[in-house]
Amino acid sequence: MAELAGRVSRRASAPADEPFLTEVFAGTREDELALLAAAPELQADFAGSQSRLQQRVYAETYPGGAFEVVLLDGAPVGRLFVGRGDDEICLVDIALLPRHRGAGIGTHLLRELQAEAAATGATISLHVGVRSQAQRLYRRLGFVVTAATEVHLRMRWTPPEPQPNTAS
């Protein structure tokens, strides 16, 4: 993932990002939107309203959370919403446009969060769908399941304990 260093960045989302955030939301709900069997413009309107609702719920649930646009070489490719507490970082939402998935961007972002957590002594928590392919990424990066329902898994990453300095 070193090849992504300097290429992946984040910035705070702004009202002008709404069409892009709707596109990202729609990319995470393609199967559901297809069930509407409506005209594309109706699907877009529905995706927009659901995207705005989701953002509002995140903001109300995690006041002070960071809603960011993920950039690759300066171009928007995804979104990231993180809630931070004194000893926990909650990865509320991470989503990339379908054409940018599988390129290491998600891994890069998660490793950045892990470095932040390790530096502050925080853990990282998240929820993921039981059928989500993202589980493999989270497990590969050391996240473990701490609770499960029929729909979601709660996962946590704890930074490794610092090794004592044995040099005298």
PDB file of C-alpha atoms in Angstrom:
ATOM      1  CA  MET A   1       0.000   0.000   0.000  1.00  0.00           C
ATOM      2  CA  ALA A   2       3.035   2.243   0.008  1.00  0.00           C
ATOM      3  CA  GLU A   3       2.143   3.139  -3.572  1.00  0.00           C
ATOM      4  CA  LEU A   4      -0.941   4.945  -2.211  1.00  0.00           C
ATOM      5  CA  ALA A   5       1.020   7.087   0.246  1.00  0.00           C
ATOM      6  CA  GLY A   6       0.615  10.675  -0.850  1.00  0.00           C
ATOM      7  CA  ARG A   7      -2.131   9.741  -3.300  1.00  0.00           C
ATOM      8  CA  VAL A   8      -4.963   9.134  -0.812  1.00  0.00           C
ATOM      9  CA  SER A   9      -6.151  12.082   1.242  1.00  0.00           C
ATOM     10  CA  ARG A  10      -9.276  13.276   3.006  1.00  0.00           C
ATOM     11  CA  ARG A  11     -11.054  16.567   3.433  1.00  0.00           C
ATOM     12  CA  ALA A  12     -14.135  17.674   5.307  1.00  0.00           C
ATOM     13  CA  SER A  13     -17.305  17.232   3.300  1.00  0.00           C
ATOM     14  CA  ALA A  14     -19.170  20.361   2.239  1.00  0.00           C
ATOM     15  CA  PRO A  15     -22.714  21.056   0.995  1.00  0.00           C
ATOM     16  CA  ALA A  16     -21.375  21.103  -2.585  1.00  0.00           C
ATOM     17  CA  ASP A  17     -20.403  17.423  -2.132  1.00  0.00           C
ATOM     18  CA  GLU A  18     -24.045  16.325  -1.834  1.00  0.00           C
ATOM     19  CA  PRO A  19     -24.349  14.940  -5.412  1.00  0.00           C
ATOM     20  CA  PHE A  20     -21.114  12.994  -4.975  1.00  0.00           C
ATOM     21  CA  LEU A  21     -22.140  11.644  -1.552  1.00  0.00           C
ATOM     22  CA  THR A  22     -25.435  10.531  -3.089  1.00  0.00           C
ATOM     23  CA  GLU A  23     -23.502   8.724  -5.828  1.00  0.00           C
ATOM     24  CA  VAL A  24     -21.392   6.919  -3.203  1.00  0.00           C
ATOM     25  CA  PHE A  25     -24.524   6.019  -1.226  1.00  0.00           C
ATOM     26  CA  ALA A  26     -26.190   4.670  -4.367  1.00  0.00           C
ATOM     27  CA  GLY A  27     -23.081   2.601  -5.075  1.00  0.00           C
ATOM     28  CA  THR A  28     -23.538   0.869  -1.722  1.00  0.00           C
ATOM     29  CA  ARG A  29     -27.215   0.162  -2.379  1.00  0.00           C
ATOM     30  CA  GLU A  30     -27.304  -0.894  -6.031  1.00  0.00           C
ATOM     31  CA  ASP A  31     -29.295  -4.084  -5.362  1.00  0.00           C
ATOM     32  CA  GLU A  32     -31.838  -2.275  -3.203  1.00  0.00           C
ATOM     33  CA  LEU A  33     -32.288   0.554  -5.702  1.00  0.00           C
ATOM     34  CA  ALA A  34     -32.805  -1.966  -8.512  1.00  0.00           C
ATOM     35  CA  LEU A  35     -35.769  -3.379  -6.581  1.00  0.00           C
ATOM     36  CA  LEU A  36     -37.558  -0.049  -6.933  1.00  0.00           C
ATOM     37  CA  ALA A  37     -37.958  -0.717 -10.660  1.00  0.00           C
ATOM     38  CA  ALA A  38     -38.506   2.987 -11.040  1.00  0.00           C
ATOM     39  CA  ALA A  39     -37.193   5.438 -13.559  1.00  0.00           C
ATOM     40  CA  PRO A  40     -33.525   6.312 -13.004  1.00  0.00           C
ATOM     41  CA  GLU A  41     -34.419   9.841 -11.905  1.00  0.00           C
ATOM     42  CA  LEU A  42     -36.734   8.453  -9.201  1.00  0.00           C
ATOM     43  CA  GLN A  43     -33.991   6.113  -8.011  1.00  0.00           C
ATOM     44  CA  ALA A  44     -31.606   9.089  -7.868  1.00  0.00           C
ATOM     45  CA  ASP A  45     -34.128  11.150  -5.875  1.00  0.00           C
ATOM     46  CA  PHE A  46     -34.646   8.251  -3.463  1.00  0.00           C
ATOM     47  CA  ALA A  47     -30.882   7.696  -3.088  1.00  0.00           C
ATOM     48  CA  GLY A  48     -30.398  11.412  -2.415  1.00  0.00           C
ATOM     49  CA  SER A  49     -33.046  11.533   0.284  1.00  0.00           C
ATOM     50  CA  GLN A  50     -31.700   8.366   1.923  1.00  0.00           C
ATOM     51  CA  SER A  51     -28.124   9.658   1.771  1.00  0.00           C
ATOM     52  CA  ARG A  52     -29.126  12.915   3.486  1.00  0.00           C
ATOM     53  CA  LEU A  53     -31.101  10.989   6.114  1.00  0.00           C
ATOM     54  CA  GLN A  54     -28.128   8.718   6.786  1.00  0.00           C
ATOM     55  CA  GLN A  55     -25.817  11.709   7.212  1.00  0.00           C
ATOM     56  CA  ARG A  56     -28.262  13.361   9.611  1.00  0.00           C
ATOM     57  CA  VAL A  57     -28.550  10.200  11.720  1.00  0.00           C
ATOM     58  CA  TYR A  58     -24.752   9.835  11.851  1.00  0.00           C
ATOM     59  CA  ALA A  59     -24.344  13.486  12.880  1.00  0.00           C
ATOM     60  CA  GLU A  60     -26.995  13.148  15.614  1.00  0.00           C
ATOM     61  CA  THR A  61     -25.576   9.865  16.899  1.00  0.00           C
ATOM     62  CA  TYR A  62     -21.937  11.019  16.824  1.00  0.00           C
ATOM     63  CA  PRO A  63     -21.927  14.768  17.519  1.00  0.00           C
ATOM     64  CA  GLY A  64     -18.586  16.203  16.516  1.00  0.00           C
ATOM     65  CA  GLY A  65     -17.855  13.266  14.217  1.00  0.00           C
ATOM     66  CA  ALA A  66     -15.757  13.838  11.122  1.00  0.00           C
ATOM     67  CA  PHE A  67     -17.599  13.379   7.813  1.00  0.00           C
ATOM     68  CA  GLU A  68     -14.933  13.365   5.135  1.00  0.00           C
ATOM     69  CA  VAL A  69     -14.612  12.907   1.407  1.00  0.00           C
ATOM     70  CA  VAL A  70     -11.877  10.445   0.427  1.00  0.00           C
ATOM     71  CA  LEU A  71      -9.696  11.624  -2.440  1.00  0.00           C
ATOM     72  CA  LEU A  72      -7.377   9.734  -4.776  1.00  0.00           C
ATOM     73  CA  ASP A  73      -4.957  12.034  -6.562  1.00  0.00           C
ATOM     74  CA  GLY A  74      -7.263  14.903  -5.589  1.00  0.00           C
ATOM     75  CA  ALA A  75     -10.415  13.379  -7.102  1.00  0.00           C
ATOM     76  CA  PRO A  76     -13.284  12.239  -4.842  1.00  0.00           C
ATOM     77  CA  VAL A  77     -13.615   8.443  -4.639  1.00  0.00           C
ATOM     78  CA  GLY A  78     -15.420   7.775  -1.359  1.00  0.00           C
ATOM     79  CA  ARG A  79     -16.596   8.880   2.055  1.00  0.00           C
ATOM     80  CA  LEU A  80     -15.505   8.292   5.627  1.00  0.00           C
ATOM     81  CA  PHE A  81     -17.375   9.076   8.832  1.00  0.00           C
ATOM     82  CA  VAL A  82     -15.525   8.632  12.103  1.00  0.00           C
ATOM     83  CA  GLY A  83     -16.677   9.344  15.655  1.00  0.00           C
ATOM     84  CA  ARG A  84     -13.910   9.921  18.189  1.00  0.00           C
ATOM     85  CA  GLY A  85     -14.135   9.511  21.943  1.00  0.00           C
ATOM     86  CA  ASP A  86     -11.528   9.664  24.683  1.00  0.00           C
ATOM     87  CA  ASP A  87     -10.466   6.045  24.289  1.00  0.00           C
ATOM     88  CA  GLU A  88     -12.321   4.827  21.215  1.00  0.00           C
ATOM     89  CA  ILE A  89     -12.461   5.633  17.528  1.00  0.00           C
ATOM     90  CA  CYS A  90     -15.736   4.485  15.984  1.00  0.00           C
ATOM     91  CA  LEU A  91     -15.572   3.800  12.264  1.00  0.00           C
ATOM     92  CA  VAL A  92     -19.185   4.646  11.518  1.00  0.00           C
ATOM     93  CA  ASP A  93     -19.045   4.482   7.737  1.00  0.00           C
ATOM     94  CA  ILE A  94     -16.531   3.895   4.995  1.00  0.00           C
ATOM     95  CA  ALA A  95     -17.604   3.574   1.373  1.00  0.00           C
ATOM     96  CA  LEU A  96     -15.889   3.876  -1.972  1.00  0.00           C
ATOM     97  CA  LEU A  97     -17.318   4.190  -5.444  1.00  0.00           C
ATOM     98  CA  PRO A  98     -17.555   0.666  -6.915  1.00  0.00           C
ATOM     99  CA  ARG A  99     -14.847   1.320  -9.525  1.00  0.00           C
ATOM    100  CA  HIS A 100     -12.330   2.173  -6.761  1.00  0.00           C
ATOM    101  CA  ARG A 101     -12.931  -0.832  -4.533  1.00  0.00           C
ATOM    102  CA  GLY A 102     -10.252  -3.482  -4.235  1.00  0.00           C
ATOM    103  CA  ALA A 103      -7.410  -1.060  -5.012  1.00  0.00           C
ATOM    104  CA  GLY A 104      -6.109  -0.795  -1.437  1.00  0.00           C
ATOM    105  CA  ILE A 105      -7.723   2.548  -0.603  1.00  0.00           C
ATOM    106  CA  GLY A 106      -9.821   1.101   2.227  1.00  0.00           C
ATOM    107  CA  THR A 107      -6.793  -0.700   3.653  1.00  0.00           C
ATOM    108  CA  HIS A 108      -4.821   2.547   3.491  1.00  0.00           C
ATOM    109  CA  LEU A 109      -7.555   4.460   5.353  1.00  0.00           C
ATOM    110  CA  LEU A 110      -7.913   1.770   8.007  1.00  0.00           C
ATOM    111  CA  ARG A 111      -4.163   1.660   8.589  1.00  0.00           C
ATOM    112  CA  GLU A 112      -4.205   5.436   9.069  1.00  0.00           C
ATOM    113  CA  LEU A 113      -6.912   5.013  11.709  1.00  0.00           C
ATOM    114  CA  GLN A 114      -4.921   2.209  13.336  1.00  0.00           C
ATOM    115  CA  ALA A 115      -1.840   4.443  13.515  1.00  0.00           C
ATOM    116  CA  GLU A 116      -3.956   7.189  15.118  1.00  0.00           C
ATOM    117  CA  ALA A 117      -5.427   4.715  17.608  1.00  0.00           C
ATOM    118  CA  ALA A 118      -2.022   3.279  18.475  1.00  0.00           C
ATOM    119  CA  ALA A 119      -0.616   6.775  19.047  1.00  0.00           C
ATOM    120  CA  THR A 120      -3.458   7.703  21.402  1.00  0.00           C
ATOM    121  CA  GLY A 121      -4.037   4.314  23.049  1.00  0.00           C
ATOM    122  CA  ALA A 122      -7.574   4.140  21.647  1.00  0.00           C
ATOM    123  CA  THR A 123      -9.387   1.132  20.258  1.00  0.00           C
ATOM    124  CA  ILE A 124     -11.312   1.144  16.972  1.00  0.00           C
ATOM    125  CA  SER A 125     -14.849  -0.217  16.810  1.00  0.00           C
ATOM    126  CA  LEU A 126     -17.181  -0.766  13.877  1.00  0.00           C
ATOM    127  CA  HIS A 127     -20.284  -2.598  12.739  1.00  0.00           C
ATOM    128  CA  VAL A 128     -20.340  -4.615   9.534  1.00  0.00           C
ATOM    129  CA  GLY A 129     -23.073  -6.621   7.856  1.00  0.00           C
ATOM    130  CA  VAL A 130     -22.867 -10.366   8.420  1.00  0.00           C
ATOM    131  CA  ARG A 131     -22.802 -10.900   4.647  1.00  0.00           C
ATOM    132  CA  SER A 132     -20.446  -8.027   3.857  1.00  0.00           C
ATOM    133  CA  GLN A 133     -17.231  -8.828   2.037  1.00  0.00           C
ATOM    134  CA  ALA A 134     -15.571  -6.065   4.084  1.00  0.00           C
ATOM    135  CA  GLN A 135     -15.324  -8.543   6.981  1.00  0.00           C
ATOM    136  CA  ARG A 136     -12.311 -10.124   5.290  1.00  0.00           C
ATOM    137  CA  LEU A 137     -10.481  -6.801   5.204  1.00  0.00           C
ATOM    138  CA  TYR A 138     -11.265  -6.065   8.844  1.00  0.00           C
ATOM    139  CA  ARG A 139     -10.149  -9.524   9.983  1.00  0.00           C
ATOM    140  CA  ARG A 140      -6.961  -9.281   7.917  1.00  0.00           C
ATOM    141  CA  LEU A 141      -6.149  -6.006   9.691  1.00  0.00           C
ATOM    142  CA  GLY A 142      -6.623  -7.569  13.126  1.00  0.00           C
ATOM    143  CA  PHE A 143     -10.222  -6.696  13.983  1.00  0.00           C
ATOM    144  CA  VAL A 144     -12.024  -9.305  16.073  1.00  0.00           C
ATOM    145  CA  VAL A 145     -15.745  -9.937  16.506  1.00  0.00           C
ATOM    146  CA  THR A 146     -16.999  -8.817  19.915  1.00  0.00           C
ATOM    147  CA  ALA A 147     -20.751  -9.224  19.376  1.00  0.00           C
ATOM    148  CA  ALA A 148     -23.087 -10.512  16.683  1.00  0.00           C
ATOM    149  CA  THR A 149     -26.715 -10.303  15.655  1.00  0.00           C
ATOM    150  CA  GLU A 150     -28.440 -11.853  12.671  1.00  0.00           C
ATOM    151  CA  VAL A 151     -27.697  -8.661  10.723  1.00  0.00           C
ATOM    152  CA  HIS A 152     -24.441  -7.132  12.008  1.00  0.00           C
ATOM    153  CA  LEU A 153     -21.147  -7.986  13.621  1.00  0.00           C
ATOM    154  CA  ARG A 154     -19.525  -5.610  16.057  1.00  0.00           C
ATOM    155  CA  MET A 155     -15.764  -5.678  15.607  1.00  0.00           C
ATOM    156  CA  ARG A 156     -12.914  -4.104  17.546  1.00  0.00           C
ATOM    157  CA  TRP A 157      -9.234  -3.465  16.989  1.00  0.00           C
ATOM    158  CA  THR A 158      -6.970  -2.939  19.965  1.00  0.00           C
ATOM    159  CA  PRO A 159      -3.469  -1.584  19.473  1.00  0.00           C
ATOM    160  CA  PRO A 160      -0.689  -3.933  20.474  1.00  0.00           C
ATOM    161  CA  GLU A 161       0.808  -3.356  23.891  1.00  0.00           C
ATOM    162  CA  PRO A 162       4.003  -1.337  23.693  1.00  0.00           C
ATOM    163  CA  GLN A 163       7.046  -3.549  24.107  1.00  0.00           C
ATOM    164  CA  PRO A 164       9.183  -2.645  27.118  1.00  0.00           C
ATOM    165  CA  ASN A 165      12.582  -1.262  26.250  1.00  0.00           C
ATOM    166  CA  THR A 166      15.008  -3.966  27.404  1.00  0.00           C
ATOM    167  CA  ALA A 167      18.111  -2.026  26.427  1.00  0.00           C
ATOM    168  CA  SER A 168      20.031  -0.703  29.428  1.00  0.00           C
TER     169      SER A 168
END
